Short mmCIF file of N, CA and C in Angstrom, two decimals:
data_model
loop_
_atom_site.label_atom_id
_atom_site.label_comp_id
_atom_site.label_asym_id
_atom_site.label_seq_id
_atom_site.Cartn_x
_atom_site.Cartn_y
_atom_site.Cartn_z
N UNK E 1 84.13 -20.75 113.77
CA UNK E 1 85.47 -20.46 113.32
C UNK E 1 85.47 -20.03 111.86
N UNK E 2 84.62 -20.52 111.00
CA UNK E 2 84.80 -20.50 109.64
C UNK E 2 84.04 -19.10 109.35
N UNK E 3 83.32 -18.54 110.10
CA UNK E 3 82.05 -17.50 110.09
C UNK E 3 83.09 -16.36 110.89
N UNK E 4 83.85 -16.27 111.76
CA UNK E 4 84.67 -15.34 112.05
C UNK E 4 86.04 -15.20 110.42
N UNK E 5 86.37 -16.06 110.00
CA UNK E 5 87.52 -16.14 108.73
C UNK E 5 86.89 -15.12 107.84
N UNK E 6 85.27 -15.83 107.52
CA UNK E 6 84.56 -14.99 106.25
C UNK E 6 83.85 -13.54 106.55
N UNK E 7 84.41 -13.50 108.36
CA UNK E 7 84.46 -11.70 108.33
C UNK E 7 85.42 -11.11 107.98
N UNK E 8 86.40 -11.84 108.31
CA UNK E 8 87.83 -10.76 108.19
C UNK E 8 87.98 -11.11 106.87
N UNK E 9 87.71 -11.80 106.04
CA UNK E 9 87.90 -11.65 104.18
C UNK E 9 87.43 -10.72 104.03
N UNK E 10 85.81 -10.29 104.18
CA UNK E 10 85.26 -9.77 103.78
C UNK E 10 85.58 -7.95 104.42
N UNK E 11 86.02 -8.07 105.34
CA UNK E 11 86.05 -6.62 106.00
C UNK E 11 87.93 -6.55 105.41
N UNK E 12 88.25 -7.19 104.83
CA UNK E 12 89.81 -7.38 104.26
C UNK E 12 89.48 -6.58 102.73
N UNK E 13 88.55 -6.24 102.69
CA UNK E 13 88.23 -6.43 101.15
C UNK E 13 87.95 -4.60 100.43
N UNK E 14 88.10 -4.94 99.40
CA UNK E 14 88.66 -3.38 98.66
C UNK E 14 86.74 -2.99 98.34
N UNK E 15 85.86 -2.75 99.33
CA UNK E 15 84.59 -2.68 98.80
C UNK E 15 84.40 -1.51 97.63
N UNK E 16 83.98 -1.10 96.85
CA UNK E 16 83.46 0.25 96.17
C UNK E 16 82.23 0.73 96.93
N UNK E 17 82.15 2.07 96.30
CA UNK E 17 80.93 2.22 96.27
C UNK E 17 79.89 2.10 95.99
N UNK E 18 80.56 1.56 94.44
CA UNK E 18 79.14 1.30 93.66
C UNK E 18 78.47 -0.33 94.00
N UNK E 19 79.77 -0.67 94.42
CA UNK E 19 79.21 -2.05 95.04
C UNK E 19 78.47 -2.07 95.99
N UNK E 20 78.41 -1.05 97.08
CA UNK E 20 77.89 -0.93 98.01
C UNK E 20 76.09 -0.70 97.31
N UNK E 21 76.15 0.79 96.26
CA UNK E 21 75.23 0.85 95.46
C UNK E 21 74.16 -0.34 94.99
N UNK E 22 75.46 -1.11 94.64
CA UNK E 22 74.28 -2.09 93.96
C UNK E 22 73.82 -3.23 94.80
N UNK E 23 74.40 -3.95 96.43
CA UNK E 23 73.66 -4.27 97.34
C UNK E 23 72.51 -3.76 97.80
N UNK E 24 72.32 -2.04 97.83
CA UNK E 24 71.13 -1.65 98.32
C UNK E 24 70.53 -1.81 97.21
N UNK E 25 70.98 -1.77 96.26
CA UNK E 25 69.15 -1.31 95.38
C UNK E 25 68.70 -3.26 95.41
N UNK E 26 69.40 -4.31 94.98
CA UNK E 26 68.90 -5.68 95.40
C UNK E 26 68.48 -5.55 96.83
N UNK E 27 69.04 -5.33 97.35
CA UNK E 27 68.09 -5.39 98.77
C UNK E 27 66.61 -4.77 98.46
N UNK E 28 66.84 -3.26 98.07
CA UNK E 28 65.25 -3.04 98.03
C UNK E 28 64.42 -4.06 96.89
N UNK E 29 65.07 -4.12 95.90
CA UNK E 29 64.27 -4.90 95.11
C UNK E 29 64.03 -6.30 95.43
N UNK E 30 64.65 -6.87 96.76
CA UNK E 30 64.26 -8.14 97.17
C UNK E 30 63.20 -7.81 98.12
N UNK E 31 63.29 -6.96 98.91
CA UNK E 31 62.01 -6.57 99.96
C UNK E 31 60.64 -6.25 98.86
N UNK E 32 60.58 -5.50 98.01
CA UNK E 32 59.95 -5.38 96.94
C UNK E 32 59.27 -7.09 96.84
N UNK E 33 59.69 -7.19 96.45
CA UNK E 33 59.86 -8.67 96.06
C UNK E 33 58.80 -9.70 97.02
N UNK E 34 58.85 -9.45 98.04
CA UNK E 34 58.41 -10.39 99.25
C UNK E 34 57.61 -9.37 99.99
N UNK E 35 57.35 -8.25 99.86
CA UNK E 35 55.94 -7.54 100.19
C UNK E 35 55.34 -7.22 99.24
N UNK E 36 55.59 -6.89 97.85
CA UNK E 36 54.36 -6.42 96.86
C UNK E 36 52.94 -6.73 96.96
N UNK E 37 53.09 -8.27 97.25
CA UNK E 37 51.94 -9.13 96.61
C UNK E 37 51.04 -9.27 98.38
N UNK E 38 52.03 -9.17 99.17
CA UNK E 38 51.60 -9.97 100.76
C UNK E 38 51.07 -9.10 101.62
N UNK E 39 52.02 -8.05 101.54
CA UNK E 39 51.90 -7.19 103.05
C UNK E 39 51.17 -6.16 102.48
N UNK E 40 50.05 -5.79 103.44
CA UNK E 40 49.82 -4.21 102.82
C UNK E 40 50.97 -2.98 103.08
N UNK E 41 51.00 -2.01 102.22
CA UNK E 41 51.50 -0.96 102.16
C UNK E 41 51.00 0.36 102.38
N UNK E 42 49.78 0.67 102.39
CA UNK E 42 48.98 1.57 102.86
C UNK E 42 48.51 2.11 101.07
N UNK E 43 48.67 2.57 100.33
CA UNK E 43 48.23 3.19 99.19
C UNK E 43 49.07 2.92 97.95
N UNK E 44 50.43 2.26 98.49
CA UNK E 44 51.42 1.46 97.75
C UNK E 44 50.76 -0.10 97.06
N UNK E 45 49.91 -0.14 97.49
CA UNK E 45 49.24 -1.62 97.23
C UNK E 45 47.97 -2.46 98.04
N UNK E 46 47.28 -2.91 97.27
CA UNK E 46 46.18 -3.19 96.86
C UNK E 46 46.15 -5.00 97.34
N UNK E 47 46.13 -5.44 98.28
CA UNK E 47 46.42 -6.93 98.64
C UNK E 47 45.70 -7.83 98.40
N UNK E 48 44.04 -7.22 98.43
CA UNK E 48 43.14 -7.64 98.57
C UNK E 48 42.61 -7.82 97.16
N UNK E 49 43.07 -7.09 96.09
CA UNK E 49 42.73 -7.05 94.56
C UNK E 49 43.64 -8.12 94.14
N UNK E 50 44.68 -7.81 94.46
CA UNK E 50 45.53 -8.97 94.24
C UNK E 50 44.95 -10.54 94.61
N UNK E 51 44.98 -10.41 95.71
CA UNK E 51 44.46 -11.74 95.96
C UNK E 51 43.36 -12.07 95.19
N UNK E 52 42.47 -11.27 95.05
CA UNK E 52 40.87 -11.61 94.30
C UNK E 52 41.30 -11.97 92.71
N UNK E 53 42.85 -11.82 92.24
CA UNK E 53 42.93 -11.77 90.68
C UNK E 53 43.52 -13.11 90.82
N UNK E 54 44.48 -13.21 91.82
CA UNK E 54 45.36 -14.96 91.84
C UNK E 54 45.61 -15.69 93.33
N UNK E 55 45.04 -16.74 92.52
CA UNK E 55 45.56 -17.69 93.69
C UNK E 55 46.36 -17.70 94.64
N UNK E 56 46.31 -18.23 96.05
CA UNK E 56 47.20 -18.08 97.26
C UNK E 56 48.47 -19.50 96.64
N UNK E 57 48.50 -19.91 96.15
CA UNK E 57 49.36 -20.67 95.26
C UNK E 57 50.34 -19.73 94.19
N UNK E 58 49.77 -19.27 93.67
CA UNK E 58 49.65 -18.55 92.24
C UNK E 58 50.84 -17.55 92.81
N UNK E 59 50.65 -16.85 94.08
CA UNK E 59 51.13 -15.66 94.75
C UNK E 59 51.98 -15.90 95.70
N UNK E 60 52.82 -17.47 95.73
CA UNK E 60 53.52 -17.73 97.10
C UNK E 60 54.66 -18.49 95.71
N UNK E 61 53.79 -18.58 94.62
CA UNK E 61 54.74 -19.21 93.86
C UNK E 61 55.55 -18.11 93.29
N UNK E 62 54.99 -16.94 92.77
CA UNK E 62 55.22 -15.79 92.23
C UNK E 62 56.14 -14.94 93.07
N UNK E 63 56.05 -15.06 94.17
CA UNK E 63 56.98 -14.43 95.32
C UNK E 63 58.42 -15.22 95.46
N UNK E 64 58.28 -16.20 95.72
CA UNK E 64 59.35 -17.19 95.89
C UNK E 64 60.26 -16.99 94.51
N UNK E 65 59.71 -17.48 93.79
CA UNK E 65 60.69 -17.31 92.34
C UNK E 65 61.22 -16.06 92.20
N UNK E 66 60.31 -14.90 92.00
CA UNK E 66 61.12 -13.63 92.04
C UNK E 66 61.90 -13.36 93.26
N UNK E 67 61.47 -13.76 94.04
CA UNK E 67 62.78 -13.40 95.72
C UNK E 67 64.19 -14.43 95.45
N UNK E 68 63.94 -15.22 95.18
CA UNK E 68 65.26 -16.46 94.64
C UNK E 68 65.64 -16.20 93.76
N UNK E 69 65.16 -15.28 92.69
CA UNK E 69 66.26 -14.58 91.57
C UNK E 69 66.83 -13.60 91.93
N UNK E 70 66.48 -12.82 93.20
CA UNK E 70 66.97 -11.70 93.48
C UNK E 70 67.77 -12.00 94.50
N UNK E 71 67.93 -13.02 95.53
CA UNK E 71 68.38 -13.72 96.18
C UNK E 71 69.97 -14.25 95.43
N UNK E 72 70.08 -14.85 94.47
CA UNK E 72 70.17 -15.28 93.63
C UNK E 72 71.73 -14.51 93.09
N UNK E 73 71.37 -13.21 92.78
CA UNK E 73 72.17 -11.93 92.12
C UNK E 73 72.44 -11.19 93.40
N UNK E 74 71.60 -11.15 94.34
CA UNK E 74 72.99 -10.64 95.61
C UNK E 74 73.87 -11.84 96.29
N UNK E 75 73.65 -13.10 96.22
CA UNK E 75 74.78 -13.84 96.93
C UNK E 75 75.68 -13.82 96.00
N UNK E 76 75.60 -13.79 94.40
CA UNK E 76 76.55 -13.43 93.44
C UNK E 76 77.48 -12.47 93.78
N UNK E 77 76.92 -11.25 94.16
CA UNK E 77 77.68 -9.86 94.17
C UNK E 77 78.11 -9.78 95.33
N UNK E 78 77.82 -10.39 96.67
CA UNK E 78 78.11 -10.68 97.91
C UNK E 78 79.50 -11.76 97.83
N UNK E 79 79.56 -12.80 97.03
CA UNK E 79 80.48 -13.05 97.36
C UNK E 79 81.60 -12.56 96.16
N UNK E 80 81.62 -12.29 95.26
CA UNK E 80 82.90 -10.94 94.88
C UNK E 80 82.84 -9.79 95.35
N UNK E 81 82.12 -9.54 96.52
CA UNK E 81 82.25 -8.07 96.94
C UNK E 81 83.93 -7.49 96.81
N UNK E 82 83.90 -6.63 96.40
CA UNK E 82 85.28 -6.06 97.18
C UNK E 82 87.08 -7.24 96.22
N UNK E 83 86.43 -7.79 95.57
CA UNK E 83 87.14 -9.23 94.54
C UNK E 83 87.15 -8.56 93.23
N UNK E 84 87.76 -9.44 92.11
CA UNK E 84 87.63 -8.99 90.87
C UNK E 84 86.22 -9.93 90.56
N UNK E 85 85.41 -9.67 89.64
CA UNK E 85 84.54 -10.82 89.31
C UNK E 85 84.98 -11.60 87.85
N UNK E 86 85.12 -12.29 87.64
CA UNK E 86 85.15 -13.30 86.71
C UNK E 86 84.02 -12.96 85.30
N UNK E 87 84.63 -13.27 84.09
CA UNK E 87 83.80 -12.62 83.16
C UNK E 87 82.27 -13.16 83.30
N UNK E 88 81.98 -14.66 83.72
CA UNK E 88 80.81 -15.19 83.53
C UNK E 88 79.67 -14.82 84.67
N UNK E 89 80.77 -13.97 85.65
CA UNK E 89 79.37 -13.53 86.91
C UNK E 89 79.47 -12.49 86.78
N UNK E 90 80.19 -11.48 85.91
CA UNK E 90 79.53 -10.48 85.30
C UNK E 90 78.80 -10.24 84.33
N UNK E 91 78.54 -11.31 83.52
CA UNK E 91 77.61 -11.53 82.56
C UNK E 91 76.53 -12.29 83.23
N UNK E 92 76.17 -12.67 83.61
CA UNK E 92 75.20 -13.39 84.54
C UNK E 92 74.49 -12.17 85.03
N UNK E 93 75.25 -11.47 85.62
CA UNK E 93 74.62 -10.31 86.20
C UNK E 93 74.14 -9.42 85.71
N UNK E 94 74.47 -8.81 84.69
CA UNK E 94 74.45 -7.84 83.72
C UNK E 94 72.95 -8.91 83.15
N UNK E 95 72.67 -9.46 82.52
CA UNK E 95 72.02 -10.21 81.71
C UNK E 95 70.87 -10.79 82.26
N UNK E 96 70.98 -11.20 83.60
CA UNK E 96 69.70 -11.73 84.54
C UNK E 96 69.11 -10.65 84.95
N UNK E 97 69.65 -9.88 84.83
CA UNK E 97 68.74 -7.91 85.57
C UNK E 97 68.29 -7.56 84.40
N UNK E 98 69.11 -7.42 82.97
CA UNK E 98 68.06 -7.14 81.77
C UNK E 98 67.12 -7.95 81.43
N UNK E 99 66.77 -9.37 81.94
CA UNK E 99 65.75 -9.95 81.57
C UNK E 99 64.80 -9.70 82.20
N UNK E 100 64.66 -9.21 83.83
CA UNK E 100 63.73 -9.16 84.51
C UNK E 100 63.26 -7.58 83.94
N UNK E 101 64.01 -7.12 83.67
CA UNK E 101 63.86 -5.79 83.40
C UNK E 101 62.92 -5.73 82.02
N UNK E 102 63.48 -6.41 81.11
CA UNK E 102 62.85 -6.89 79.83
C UNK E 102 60.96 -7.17 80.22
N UNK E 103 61.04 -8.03 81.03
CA UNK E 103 60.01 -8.07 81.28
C UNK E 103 58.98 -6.81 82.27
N UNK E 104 59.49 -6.08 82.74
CA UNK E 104 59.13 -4.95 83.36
C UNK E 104 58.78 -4.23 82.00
N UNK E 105 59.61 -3.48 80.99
CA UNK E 105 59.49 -3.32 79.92
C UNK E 105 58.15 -3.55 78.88
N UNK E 106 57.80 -5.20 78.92
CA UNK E 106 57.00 -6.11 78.08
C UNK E 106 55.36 -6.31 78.65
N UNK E 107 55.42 -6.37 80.13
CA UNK E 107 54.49 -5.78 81.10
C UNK E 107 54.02 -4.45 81.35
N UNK E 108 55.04 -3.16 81.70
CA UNK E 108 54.22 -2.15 81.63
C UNK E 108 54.72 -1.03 80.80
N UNK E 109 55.83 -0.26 80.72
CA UNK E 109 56.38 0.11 79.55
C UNK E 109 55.95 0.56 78.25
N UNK E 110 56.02 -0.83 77.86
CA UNK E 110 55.47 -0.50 76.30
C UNK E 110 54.00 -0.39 76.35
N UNK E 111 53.25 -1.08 77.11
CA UNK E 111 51.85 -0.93 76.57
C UNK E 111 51.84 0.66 77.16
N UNK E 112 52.08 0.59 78.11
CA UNK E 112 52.02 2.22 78.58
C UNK E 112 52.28 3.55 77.93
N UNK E 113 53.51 3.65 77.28
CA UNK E 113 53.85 4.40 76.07
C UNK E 113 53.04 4.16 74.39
N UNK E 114 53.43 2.90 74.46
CA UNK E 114 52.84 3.07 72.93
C UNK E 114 51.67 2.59 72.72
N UNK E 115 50.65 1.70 73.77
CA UNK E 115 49.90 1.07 73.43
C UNK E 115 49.39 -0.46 73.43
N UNK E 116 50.85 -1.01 72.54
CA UNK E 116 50.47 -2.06 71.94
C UNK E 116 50.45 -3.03 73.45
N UNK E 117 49.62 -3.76 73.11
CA UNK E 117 49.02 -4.67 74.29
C UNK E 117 48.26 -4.21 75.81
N UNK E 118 48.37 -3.25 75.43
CA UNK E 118 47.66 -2.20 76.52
C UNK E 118 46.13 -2.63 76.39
N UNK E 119 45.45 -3.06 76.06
CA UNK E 119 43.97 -2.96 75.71
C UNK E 119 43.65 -4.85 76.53
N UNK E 120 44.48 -5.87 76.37
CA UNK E 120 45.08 -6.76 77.20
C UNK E 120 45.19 -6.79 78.51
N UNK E 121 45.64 -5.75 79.46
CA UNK E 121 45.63 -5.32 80.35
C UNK E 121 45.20 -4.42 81.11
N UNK E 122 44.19 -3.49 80.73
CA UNK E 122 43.46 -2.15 81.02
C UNK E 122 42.71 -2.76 82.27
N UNK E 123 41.91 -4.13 82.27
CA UNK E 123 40.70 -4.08 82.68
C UNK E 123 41.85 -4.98 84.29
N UNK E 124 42.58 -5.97 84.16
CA UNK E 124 43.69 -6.74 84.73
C UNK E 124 44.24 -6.06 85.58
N UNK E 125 44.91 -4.87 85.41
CA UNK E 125 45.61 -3.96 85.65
C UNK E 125 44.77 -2.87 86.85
N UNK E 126 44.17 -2.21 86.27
CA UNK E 126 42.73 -1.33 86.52
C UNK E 126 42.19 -2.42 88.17
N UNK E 127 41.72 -3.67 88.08
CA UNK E 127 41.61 -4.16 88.84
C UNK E 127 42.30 -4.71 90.30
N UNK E 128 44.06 -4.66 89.97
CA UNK E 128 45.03 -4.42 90.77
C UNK E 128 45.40 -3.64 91.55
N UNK E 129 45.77 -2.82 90.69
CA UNK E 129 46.33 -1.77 91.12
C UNK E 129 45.37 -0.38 90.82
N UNK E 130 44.31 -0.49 90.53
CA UNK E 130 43.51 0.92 90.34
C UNK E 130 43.44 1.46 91.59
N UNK E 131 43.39 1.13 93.01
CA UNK E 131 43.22 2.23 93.95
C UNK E 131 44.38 2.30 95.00
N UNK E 132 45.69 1.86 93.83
CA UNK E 132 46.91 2.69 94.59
C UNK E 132 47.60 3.59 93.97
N UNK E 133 48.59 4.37 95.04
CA UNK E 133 48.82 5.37 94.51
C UNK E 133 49.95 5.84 93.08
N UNK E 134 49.82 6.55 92.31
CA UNK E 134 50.72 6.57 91.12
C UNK E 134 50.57 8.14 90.94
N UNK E 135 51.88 8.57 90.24
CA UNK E 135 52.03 10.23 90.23
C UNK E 135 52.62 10.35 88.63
N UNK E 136 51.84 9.12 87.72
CA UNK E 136 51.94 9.49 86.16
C UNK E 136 50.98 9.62 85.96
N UNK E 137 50.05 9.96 84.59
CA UNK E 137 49.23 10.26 84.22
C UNK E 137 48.93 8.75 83.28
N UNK E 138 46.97 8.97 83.14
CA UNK E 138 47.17 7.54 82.87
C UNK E 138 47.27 7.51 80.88
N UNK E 139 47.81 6.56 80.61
CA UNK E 139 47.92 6.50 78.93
C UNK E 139 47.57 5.53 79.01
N UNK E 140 46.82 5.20 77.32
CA UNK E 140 46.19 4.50 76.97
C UNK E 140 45.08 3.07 78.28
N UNK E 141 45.06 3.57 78.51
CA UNK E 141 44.35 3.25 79.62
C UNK E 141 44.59 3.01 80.77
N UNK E 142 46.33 2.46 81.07
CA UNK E 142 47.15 1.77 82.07
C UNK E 142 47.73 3.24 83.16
N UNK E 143 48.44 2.96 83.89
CA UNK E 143 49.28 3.58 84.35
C UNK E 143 49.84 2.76 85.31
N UNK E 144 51.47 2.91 85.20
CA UNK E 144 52.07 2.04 86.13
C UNK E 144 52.15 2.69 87.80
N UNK E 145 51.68 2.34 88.78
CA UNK E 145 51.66 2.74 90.09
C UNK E 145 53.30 2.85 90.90
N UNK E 146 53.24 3.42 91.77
CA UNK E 146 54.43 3.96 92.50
C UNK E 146 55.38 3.09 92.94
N UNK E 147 54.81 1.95 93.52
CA UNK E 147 55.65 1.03 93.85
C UNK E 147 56.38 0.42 92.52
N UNK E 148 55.93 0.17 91.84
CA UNK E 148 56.55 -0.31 90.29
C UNK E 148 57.45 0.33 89.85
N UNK E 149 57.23 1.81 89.81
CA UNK E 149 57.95 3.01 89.01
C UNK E 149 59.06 2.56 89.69
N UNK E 150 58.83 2.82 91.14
CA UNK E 150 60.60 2.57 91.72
C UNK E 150 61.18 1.44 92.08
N UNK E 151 60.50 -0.01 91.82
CA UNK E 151 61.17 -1.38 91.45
C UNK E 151 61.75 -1.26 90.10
N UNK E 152 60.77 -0.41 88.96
CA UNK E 152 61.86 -0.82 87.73
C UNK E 152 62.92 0.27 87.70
N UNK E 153 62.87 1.66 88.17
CA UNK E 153 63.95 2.49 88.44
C UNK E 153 65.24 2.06 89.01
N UNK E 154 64.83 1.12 90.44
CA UNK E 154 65.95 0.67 90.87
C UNK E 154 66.51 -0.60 90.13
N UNK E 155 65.96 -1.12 89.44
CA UNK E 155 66.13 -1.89 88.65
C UNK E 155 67.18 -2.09 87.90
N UNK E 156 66.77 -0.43 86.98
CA UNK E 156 67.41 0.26 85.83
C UNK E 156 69.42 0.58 86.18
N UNK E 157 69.38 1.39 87.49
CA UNK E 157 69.70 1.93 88.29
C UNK E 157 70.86 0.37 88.76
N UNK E 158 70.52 -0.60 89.12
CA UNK E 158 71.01 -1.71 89.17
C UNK E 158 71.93 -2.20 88.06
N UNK E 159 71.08 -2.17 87.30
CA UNK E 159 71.91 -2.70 85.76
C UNK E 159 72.78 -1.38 85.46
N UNK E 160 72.52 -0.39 85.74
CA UNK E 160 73.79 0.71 84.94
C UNK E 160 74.86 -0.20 86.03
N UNK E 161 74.45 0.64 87.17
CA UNK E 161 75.57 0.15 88.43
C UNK E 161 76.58 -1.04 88.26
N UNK E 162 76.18 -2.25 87.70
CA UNK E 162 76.60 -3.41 87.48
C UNK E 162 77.54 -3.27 86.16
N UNK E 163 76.95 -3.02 85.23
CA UNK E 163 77.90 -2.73 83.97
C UNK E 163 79.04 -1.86 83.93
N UNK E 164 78.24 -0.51 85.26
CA UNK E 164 80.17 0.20 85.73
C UNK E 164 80.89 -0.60 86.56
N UNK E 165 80.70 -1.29 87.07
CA UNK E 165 81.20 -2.62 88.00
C UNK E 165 82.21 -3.06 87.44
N UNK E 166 81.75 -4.06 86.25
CA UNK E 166 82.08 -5.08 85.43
C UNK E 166 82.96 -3.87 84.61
N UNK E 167 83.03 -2.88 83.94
CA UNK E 167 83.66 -2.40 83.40
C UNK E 167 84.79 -1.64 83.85
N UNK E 168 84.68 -1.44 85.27
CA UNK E 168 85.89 -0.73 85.91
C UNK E 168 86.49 -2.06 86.67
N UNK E 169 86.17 -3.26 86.75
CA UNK E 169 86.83 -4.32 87.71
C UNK E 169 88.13 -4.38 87.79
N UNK E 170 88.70 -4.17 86.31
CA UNK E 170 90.35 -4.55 86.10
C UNK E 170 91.30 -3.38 87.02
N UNK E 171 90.31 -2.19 86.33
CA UNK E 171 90.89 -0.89 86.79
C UNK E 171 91.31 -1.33 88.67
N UNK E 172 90.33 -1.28 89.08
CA UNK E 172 90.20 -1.59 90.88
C UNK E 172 91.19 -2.97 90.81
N UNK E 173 91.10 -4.14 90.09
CA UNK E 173 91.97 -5.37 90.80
C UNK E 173 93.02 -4.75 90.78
N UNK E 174 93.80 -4.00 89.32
CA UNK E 174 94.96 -3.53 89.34
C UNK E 174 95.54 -2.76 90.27
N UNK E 175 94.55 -1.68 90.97
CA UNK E 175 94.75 -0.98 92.26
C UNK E 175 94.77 -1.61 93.21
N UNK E 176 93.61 -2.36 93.78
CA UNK E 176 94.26 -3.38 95.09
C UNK E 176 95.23 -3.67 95.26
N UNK E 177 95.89 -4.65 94.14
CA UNK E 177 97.24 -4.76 93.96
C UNK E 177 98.21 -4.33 94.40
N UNK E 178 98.11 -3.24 93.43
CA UNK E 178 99.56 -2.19 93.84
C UNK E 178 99.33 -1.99 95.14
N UNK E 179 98.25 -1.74 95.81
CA UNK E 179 97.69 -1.23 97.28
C UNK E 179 98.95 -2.52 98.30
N UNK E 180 98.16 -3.61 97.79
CA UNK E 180 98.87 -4.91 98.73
C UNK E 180 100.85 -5.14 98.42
N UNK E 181 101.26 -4.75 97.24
CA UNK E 181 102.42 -4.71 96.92
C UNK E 181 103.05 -3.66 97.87
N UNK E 182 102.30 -2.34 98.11
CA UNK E 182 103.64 -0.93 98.44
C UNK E 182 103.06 -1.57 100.50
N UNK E 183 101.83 -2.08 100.45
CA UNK E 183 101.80 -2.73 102.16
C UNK E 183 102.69 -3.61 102.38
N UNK E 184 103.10 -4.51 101.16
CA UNK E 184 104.10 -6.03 101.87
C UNK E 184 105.16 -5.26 101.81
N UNK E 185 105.59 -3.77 100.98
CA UNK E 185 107.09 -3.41 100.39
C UNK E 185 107.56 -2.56 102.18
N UNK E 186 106.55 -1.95 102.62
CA UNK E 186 106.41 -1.58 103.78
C UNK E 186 107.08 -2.16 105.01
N UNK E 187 106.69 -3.25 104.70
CA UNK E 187 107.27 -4.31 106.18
C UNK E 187 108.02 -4.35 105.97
#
């Protein structure tokens, strides 16, 4: 009974697009998430390097945490779908995607572009991911591989999405509104 109610809220509900937007890209970045390290991918990833660098501990712990943060930020956005969000779960949101991102950034990014700490990771890295596929060229010794490029793209891509969210919310509650006002003026 309660699982039929929280369809018709939800199919009641003023969805966007961009909301829609930013469910898929968490979705991919949660599948991301829970195959990187596990499943092979065919040239997307390297399972077996992986495993040889960390522990079956190391890599169930590493999965879990990142899938439960991502987990995490879609039951957030899942349940204001189509709602106004409240300033603190749009900051939550906005802010938990730049940190992971931060760290995407702090990991491959910078050493990649400029260097610094790149020499840290050449041999780490190289050992991972050296015989999958990537369509950058390599700098300073690294290069970030394909699957990465488009976890932190969608990433990126996530966080714009979210900040037009949060910044058009009022705009859209104010429209629902009027939407539900000229429907009750109707009857």
């Amino acid at each position: 009974m309660k699982q039929a109610a929280a369809v018709r809220d939800i199919m009641k509900r003023n969805v966007r697009k961009s909301e829609k937007l930013l469910i898929g890209g968490l979705s991919f970045i949660f599948l991301f998430m829970i195959t990187q390290d596990l499943v092979p991918l065919g040239a997307l990833n390297d399972v077996q390097a992986i495993s040889a660098d960390r522990s079956r501990g190391e890599l169930i712990t590493v999965t879990l945490f990142g899938a439960g943060q991502v987990l995490l930020l879609m039951g957030m956005a899942l349940f204001f779908i189509g709602k106004h969000y409240p300033l603190l779960v749009k900051l939550w949101l906005i802010i938990h995607q730049s940190f992971i991102f931060s760290g995407a950034l702090i990991d491959w990014w910078i050493p990649y572009f400029s260097g610094y700490g790149a020499e840290q990771r050449i041999e780490r890295y190289n050992n991972m991911f050296g015989d999958t596929h990537s369509f950058l060229p390599v700098i300073h010794g690294i290069v970030p591989n394909t699957l990465h490029v488009l976890f932190h793209s969608t990433l990126l891509a996530c966080i714009i999405v979210t900040i037009y969210i949060s910044v058009t919310d009022k705009k859209n509650a104010r429209r629902v509104e009027e939407e539900k006002y000229i429907k009750a003026k109707a009857r």
